[in-house]
CSV table of C-alpha atoms in Angstrom, one decimal:
chain,number,residue,atom,x,y,z
I,13,MET,CA,0.0,0.0,0.0
I,14,VAL,CA,2.9,2.4,0.8
I,15,GLN,CA,4.4,2.0,-2.6
I,16,MET,CA,0.9,2.3,-4.3
I,17,LYS,CA,0.3,5.5,-2.5
I,18,GLU,CA,3.6,6.8,-3.7
I,19,ASN,CA,2.7,6.1,-7.1
I,20,CYS,CA,-0.6,7.7,-6.7
I,21,LYS,CA,0.7,10.8,-5.1
I,22,ARG,CA,0.9,12.9,-8.2
I,23,THR,CA,-2.7,12.0,-9.3
I,24,ALA,CA,-3.8,12.9,-5.8
I,25,GLU,CA,-2.3,16.3,-6.2
I,26,TRP,CA,-4.2,16.7,-9.5
I,27,ILE,CA,-7.6,16.0,-7.8
I,28,ALA,CA,-6.9,18.4,-5.1
I,29,GLN,CA,-6.2,21.2,-7.6
I,30,THR,CA,-8.7,20.5,-10.3
I,31,LYS,CA,-12.2,21.7,-10.8
I,32,THR,CA,-13.2,19.6,-13.7
I,33,LEU,CA,-12.8,15.9,-14.0
I,34,LEU,CA,-13.6,13.6,-16.9
I,35,ILE,CA,-13.9,10.0,-15.8
I,36,GLY,CA,-13.4,7.3,-18.5
I,37,SER,CA,-14.6,3.9,-17.5
I,38,GLY,CA,-14.2,0.5,-19.2
I,39,ALA,CA,-15.0,-3.0,-18.1
I,40,GLY,CA,-12.2,-3.0,-15.5
I,41,MET,CA,-14.2,-0.6,-13.4
I,42,GLY,CA,-16.9,-3.2,-12.9
I,43,VAL,CA,-14.5,-6.0,-12.0
I,44,ASP,CA,-14.2,-4.8,-8.4
I,45,SER,CA,-18.1,-5.0,-8.1
I,46,GLY,CA,-17.7,-8.7,-8.9
I,47,LEU,CA,-18.6,-8.4,-12.6
I,48,PRO,CA,-16.7,-10.6,-15.2
I,49,ASP,CA,-14.8,-8.7,-17.9
I,50,PHE,CA,-14.9,-11.5,-20.5
I,51,ARG,CA,-11.2,-11.1,-21.2
I,52,GLY,CA,-10.2,-13.7,-23.8
I,53,LYS,CA,-12.4,-16.6,-25.0
I,54,GLU,CA,-11.4,-18.9,-22.1
I,55,GLY,CA,-12.5,-16.3,-19.5
I,56,PHE,CA,-15.9,-15.8,-21.4
I,57,TRP,CA,-16.4,-19.6,-21.6
I,58,ARG,CA,-15.6,-20.1,-17.9
I,59,ALA,CA,-18.4,-17.6,-17.2
I,60,TYR,CA,-20.8,-19.3,-19.8
I,61,PRO,CA,-20.1,-23.1,-20.2
I,62,PRO,CA,-23.2,-23.6,-22.4
I,63,LEU,CA,-21.7,-21.1,-25.0
I,64,ALA,CA,-18.3,-22.9,-24.7
I,65,GLU,CA,-20.1,-26.2,-25.7
I,66,LEU,CA,-21.5,-24.2,-28.8
I,67,GLY,CA,-18.0,-22.8,-29.5
I,68,LEU,CA,-19.5,-19.2,-29.4
I,69,ARG,CA,-17.1,-16.5,-28.4
I,70,PHE,CA,-18.2,-13.3,-26.9
I,71,GLU,CA,-18.0,-11.2,-30.0
I,72,GLU,CA,-20.0,-13.9,-31.9
I,73,MET,CA,-22.7,-14.1,-29.1
I,74,ALA,CA,-22.9,-10.3,-28.7
I,75,ASN,CA,-24.6,-10.1,-32.0
I,76,PRO,CA,-28.2,-8.9,-32.8
I,77,ARG,CA,-28.7,-11.8,-35.3
I,78,TRP,CA,-29.4,-14.1,-32.4
I,79,PHE,CA,-32.6,-12.1,-31.4
I,80,ARG,CA,-34.0,-13.1,-34.9
I,81,GLU,CA,-32.5,-16.5,-35.3
I,82,ASP,CA,-32.7,-17.8,-31.7
I,83,PRO,CA,-34.4,-15.3,-29.3
I,84,GLU,CA,-34.6,-17.7,-26.4
I,85,LEU,CA,-30.7,-18.0,-26.5
I,86,ALA,CA,-30.2,-14.2,-27.1
I,87,TRP,CA,-32.4,-13.4,-24.1
I,88,GLY,CA,-30.8,-16.1,-22.0
I,89,PHE,CA,-27.4,-14.6,-22.5
I,90,TYR,CA,-28.5,-10.9,-22.0
I,91,GLY,CA,-31.1,-11.9,-19.3
I,92,HIS,CA,-28.3,-13.6,-17.4
I,93,ARG,CA,-26.1,-10.6,-17.7
I,94,HIS,CA,-28.9,-8.3,-16.6
I,95,GLU,CA,-29.5,-10.4,-13.5
I,96,LEU,CA,-25.7,-10.3,-12.8
I,97,TYR,CA,-25.8,-6.4,-12.9
I,98,LEU,CA,-28.9,-6.3,-10.7
I,99,LYS,CA,-27.2,-8.5,-7.9
I,100,ALA,CA,-23.9,-6.6,-8.1
I,101,ARG,CA,-23.6,-3.4,-6.1
I,102,PRO,CA,-21.4,-0.6,-7.3
I,103,HIS,CA,-18.1,-0.8,-5.3
I,104,ARG,CA,-16.9,2.0,-2.9
I,105,GLY,CA,-14.8,3.6,-5.7
I,106,TYR,CA,-17.9,5.1,-7.1
I,107,ASP,CA,-18.6,6.7,-3.7
I,108,ILE,CA,-15.1,8.0,-3.5
I,109,LEU,CA,-15.5,9.7,-6.9
I,110,LEU,CA,-18.7,11.4,-5.8
I,111,ASP,CA,-17.2,12.5,-2.5
I,112,TRP,CA,-14.4,14.3,-4.4
I,113,GLU,CA,-17.1,16.3,-6.3
I,114,SER,CA,-18.5,17.7,-3.0
I,115,ARG,CA,-15.2,18.0,-1.1
I,116,TYR,CA,-13.3,19.8,-3.8
I,117,GLY,CA,-16.0,21.5,-5.7
I,118,ILE,CA,-15.3,19.4,-8.8
I,119,SER,CA,-17.7,19.2,-11.8
I,120,SER,CA,-17.3,15.7,-13.3
I,121,PHE,CA,-18.6,13.8,-16.3
I,122,VAL,CA,-18.6,10.1,-17.0
I,123,TYR,CA,-17.7,8.6,-20.3
I,124,THR,CA,-18.2,4.7,-20.1
I,125,SER,CA,-18.5,1.7,-22.3
I,126,ASN,CA,-20.1,-0.2,-19.5
I,127,VAL,CA,-23.7,-1.3,-19.9
I,128,ASP,CA,-24.2,-2.2,-16.2
I,129,GLY,CA,-25.8,1.1,-15.2
I,130,HIS,CA,-23.7,1.2,-12.0
I,131,PHE,CA,-22.8,4.9,-12.3
I,132,SER,CA,-26.6,5.8,-12.3
I,133,ARG,CA,-27.1,3.4,-9.3
I,134,ALA,CA,-24.1,4.8,-7.5
I,135,GLY,CA,-25.8,8.2,-7.6
I,136,TRP,CA,-24.4,10.1,-10.7
I,137,LYS,CA,-26.9,12.5,-12.4
I,138,GLU,CA,-28.2,11.1,-15.7
I,139,GLU,CA,-27.1,14.4,-17.4
I,140,ARG,CA,-23.5,13.7,-16.4
I,141,ILE,CA,-23.2,10.2,-18.0
I,142,LEU,CA,-22.5,9.2,-21.5
I,143,GLU,CA,-22.9,5.4,-22.1
I,144,CYS,CA,-21.1,5.0,-25.4
I,145,HIS,CA,-22.3,1.5,-25.9
I,146,GLY,CA,-25.8,1.9,-24.4
I,147,SER,CA,-27.4,0.2,-21.4
I,148,LEU,CA,-28.7,-3.2,-20.5
I,149,PHE,CA,-31.3,-1.4,-18.5
I,150,ARG,CA,-32.9,0.1,-21.6
I,151,LEU,CA,-35.0,-1.7,-24.3
I,152,GLN,CA,-35.9,-1.1,-27.8
I,153,CYS,CA,-38.4,-2.6,-30.2
I,154,MET,CA,-36.9,-5.1,-32.8
I,155,GLU,CA,-39.3,-3.7,-35.5
I,156,SER,CA,-38.6,0.0,-35.0
I,157,CYS,CA,-42.4,0.5,-34.7
I,158,GLY,CA,-42.0,4.1,-33.4
I,159,GLN,CA,-42.1,3.1,-29.7
I,160,PRO,CA,-39.4,5.3,-27.9
I,161,ILE,CA,-36.7,3.5,-25.9
I,162,TRP,CA,-38.0,2.4,-22.5
I,163,GLU,CA,-36.3,1.8,-19.1
I,164,THR,CA,-36.4,-1.4,-17.1
I,165,GLU,CA,-36.2,-1.3,-13.3
I,166,ALA,CA,-32.7,-0.8,-12.1
I,167,ASP,CA,-33.6,-2.4,-8.8
I,168,GLY,CA,-36.5,-4.6,-10.0
I,169,PRO,CA,-36.8,-8.3,-10.7
I,170,PRO,CA,-34.9,-10.1,-13.4
I,171,ILE,CA,-36.2,-9.2,-16.9
I,172,VAL,CA,-36.5,-12.9,-18.0
I,173,GLU,CA,-36.1,-16.2,-16.2
I,174,VAL,CA,-33.0,-18.2,-17.6
I,175,CYS,CA,-32.3,-22.0,-17.4
I,176,GLU,CA,-28.9,-22.3,-15.8
I,177,THR,CA,-28.2,-25.5,-17.7
I,178,ASN,CA,-28.5,-24.4,-21.3
I,179,LEU,CA,-28.7,-20.5,-20.9
I,180,ARG,CA,-32.0,-20.3,-22.6
I,181,ALA,CA,-34.7,-17.9,-21.5
I,182,PHE,CA,-38.2,-19.2,-20.7
I,183,PRO,CA,-41.1,-17.5,-22.2
I,184,PRO,CA,-42.5,-14.8,-22.0
I,185,LEU,CA,-39.8,-12.8,-23.6
I,186,PRO,CA,-39.7,-9.0,-23.4
I,187,ARG,CA,-42.0,-7.4,-25.7
I,188,CYS,CA,-42.7,-3.9,-27.2
I,189,PRO,CA,-45.5,-2.2,-25.3
I,190,LEU,CA,-46.7,-0.5,-28.4
I,191,CYS,CA,-46.8,-3.2,-31.1
I,192,GLY,CA,-46.0,-6.5,-29.1
I,193,SER,CA,-43.0,-7.4,-31.2
I,194,LEU,CA,-39.8,-8.9,-29.6
I,195,ALA,CA,-37.7,-6.3,-27.6
I,196,ARG,CA,-34.0,-6.3,-27.4
I,197,PRO,CA,-31.5,-4.5,-25.1
I,198,ASN,CA,-30.7,-1.0,-26.2
I,199,LEU,CA,-27.0,-1.5,-26.4
I,200,LEU,CA,-24.6,-1.6,-29.1
I,201,MET,CA,-23.5,-5.2,-30.2
I,202,PHE,CA,-21.0,-6.3,-32.8
I,203,SER,CA,-22.1,-6.0,-36.4
I,204,ASP,CA,-25.1,-4.0,-35.1
I,205,PHE,CA,-27.0,-1.9,-37.6
I,206,GLU,CA,-30.3,-1.8,-35.7
I,207,TRP,CA,-29.1,-0.2,-32.5
I,208,ASP,CA,-31.2,2.9,-31.7
I,209,ALA,CA,-28.6,5.5,-30.7
I,210,SER,CA,-31.1,8.3,-29.9
I,211,VAL,CA,-30.3,8.2,-26.0
I,212,LYS,CA,-26.6,8.2,-26.8
I,213,LEU,CA,-27.0,11.1,-29.1
I,214,ALA,CA,-28.8,13.1,-26.3
I,215,GLN,CA,-26.1,12.2,-24.0
I,216,GLU,CA,-23.5,13.4,-26.4
I,217,ARG,CA,-25.3,16.8,-26.7
I,218,ARG,CA,-25.2,17.1,-22.9
I,219,MET,CA,-21.4,16.2,-22.8
I,220,ARG,CA,-20.7,18.8,-25.4
I,221,GLN,CA,-22.4,21.4,-23.3
I,222,TRP,CA,-20.5,20.2,-20.3
I,223,PHE,CA,-17.2,20.5,-22.1
I,224,TYR,CA,-18.2,24.0,-23.3
I,225,ASP,CA,-19.2,25.2,-19.8
I,226,HIS,CA,-16.4,23.6,-17.8
I,227,ALA,CA,-13.4,22.1,-19.7
I,228,ASP,CA,-10.1,23.9,-20.3
I,229,GLU,CA,-6.4,23.1,-19.7
I,230,ASP,CA,-7.3,22.5,-16.0
I,231,LEU,CA,-9.3,19.4,-17.0
I,232,THR,CA,-8.1,16.2,-15.3
I,233,ILE,CA,-8.9,12.8,-17.0
I,234,LEU,CA,-9.0,9.6,-14.9
I,235,GLU,CA,-9.4,6.5,-17.1
I,236,PHE,CA,-10.3,3.2,-15.4
I,237,GLY,CA,-10.1,-0.4,-16.7
I,238,ALA,CA,-10.3,0.6,-20.4
I,239,GLY,CA,-8.8,-2.3,-22.5
I,240,LEU,CA,-7.3,-2.6,-25.8
I,241,SER,CA,-9.7,-5.2,-27.4
I,242,VAL,CA,-12.5,-2.6,-27.7
I,243,PRO,CA,-10.6,0.6,-27.2
I,244,THR,CA,-13.5,3.1,-27.4
I,245,VAL,CA,-12.9,4.8,-24.0
I,246,ARG,CA,-9.0,4.8,-24.4
I,247,LEU,CA,-9.3,6.6,-27.7
I,248,PHE,CA,-11.8,9.0,-26.4
I,249,CYS,CA,-9.7,9.8,-23.4
I,250,GLU,CA,-6.5,10.2,-25.4
I,251,ALA,CA,-8.2,12.4,-28.0
I,252,THR,CA,-9.6,14.6,-25.2
I,253,ARG,CA,-6.2,14.9,-23.6
I,254,ARG,CA,-4.6,16.0,-26.8
I,255,ARG,CA,-7.4,18.5,-27.4
I,256,TYR,CA,-7.1,20.3,-24.0
I,257,GLY,CA,-3.4,19.5,-23.3
I,258,CYS,CA,-4.5,18.5,-19.9
I,259,ARG,CA,-3.5,15.9,-17.2
I,260,MET,CA,-4.5,12.2,-17.5
I,261,ALA,CA,-4.0,9.2,-15.5
I,262,ARG,CA,-4.6,5.7,-16.9
I,263,ILE,CA,-5.5,3.1,-14.1
I,264,ASN,CA,-5.3,-0.4,-15.5
I,265,PRO,CA,-3.6,-3.4,-13.9
I,266,ARG,CA,-2.5,-4.8,-17.3
I,267,ASP,CA,-2.7,-2.1,-20.1
I,268,CYS,CA,-1.6,1.2,-18.4
I,269,THR,CA,0.9,2.0,-21.1
I,270,PRO,CA,2.3,5.2,-19.6
I,271,ASP,CA,4.1,7.9,-21.7
I,272,GLU,CA,5.3,11.4,-21.3
I,273,PHE,CA,1.7,12.7,-21.3
I,274,ILE,CA,-0.1,10.0,-19.5
I,275,GLU,CA,0.5,8.8,-15.9
I,276,GLY,CA,0.2,5.0,-15.8
I,277,LEU,CA,-1.0,3.4,-12.7
I,278,PRO,CA,-0.9,-0.5,-12.9
I,279,PHE,CA,-3.6,-1.1,-10.3
I,280,GLY,CA,-7.2,-2.1,-10.1
I,281,ALA,CA,-9.8,0.7,-9.9
I,282,LEU,CA,-10.9,0.3,-6.4
I,283,GLU,CA,-7.5,-0.1,-4.9
I,284,CYS,CA,-6.2,2.8,-6.8
I,285,LEU,CA,-9.1,5.1,-5.8
I,286,GLU,CA,-8.7,4.1,-2.1
I,287,ALA,CA,-5.0,4.9,-2.3
I,288,ILE,CA,-5.5,8.3,-3.9
I,289,ASN,CA,-8.3,9.1,-1.4
I,290,GLU,CA,-6.1,8.1,1.6
I,291,THR,CA,-3.3,10.3,0.3
I,292,LEU,CA,-5.8,13.2,-0.1
I,293,LEU,CA,-7.1,12.7,3.4
I,294,GLU,CA,-3.7,12.8,4.8
């Protein structure tokens, strides 16, 4: 812990000084809440043995075609993930970040590829979150009938009942409240040309306004658990750092890749946040 705090000292100084904080969050942020990150096909197959038997990798299963070809399997997979996210509780790192807002008078914005809804559940205001890949807690109609995207209950019951043996969902499957067609999660999948991005576009408008109102060279960027396989969050944070010439720390136990512009902290999100916070309190 002593060495970790020493490594985090510079970032702690940034937090104490900044008034504007961009939080970039990848799958590694959810690992400390007990969520799998599906790193590599072996890790994915350990989490989903029935899909290992079918030889389906994550990028093959996370494809909208299954909702038309085999909706029970598609909703079995996403229904199981939905239940995982319901049962998991956002870890203490989310509370630490929120506490910094009030303690230091910081305005923060979250840019996340996670679809678990944990920033909202932890207390972030919806107008300060951009979910670049959507959310598993929103649904859309498969037939684009005109029904707007609708929310599921973030603290409600599982959206479907799933057989643990074969990962297939039992009827009834989620349906559109307007036309009765099959519903699907409002999140971006691989080879997905049917995703309704209207919520994301509204979030992007709010983010642009936040940057206009708050961001300058004093901006600090903290990037948590953003990997290389789907580098959306990494690329966004890097592009933002270049645009504002600002400070950035990359917190990742495997892929921190520090350079002259980015502080690399090879730790998990929660342990790093706790170390930074302890340094600040001292």
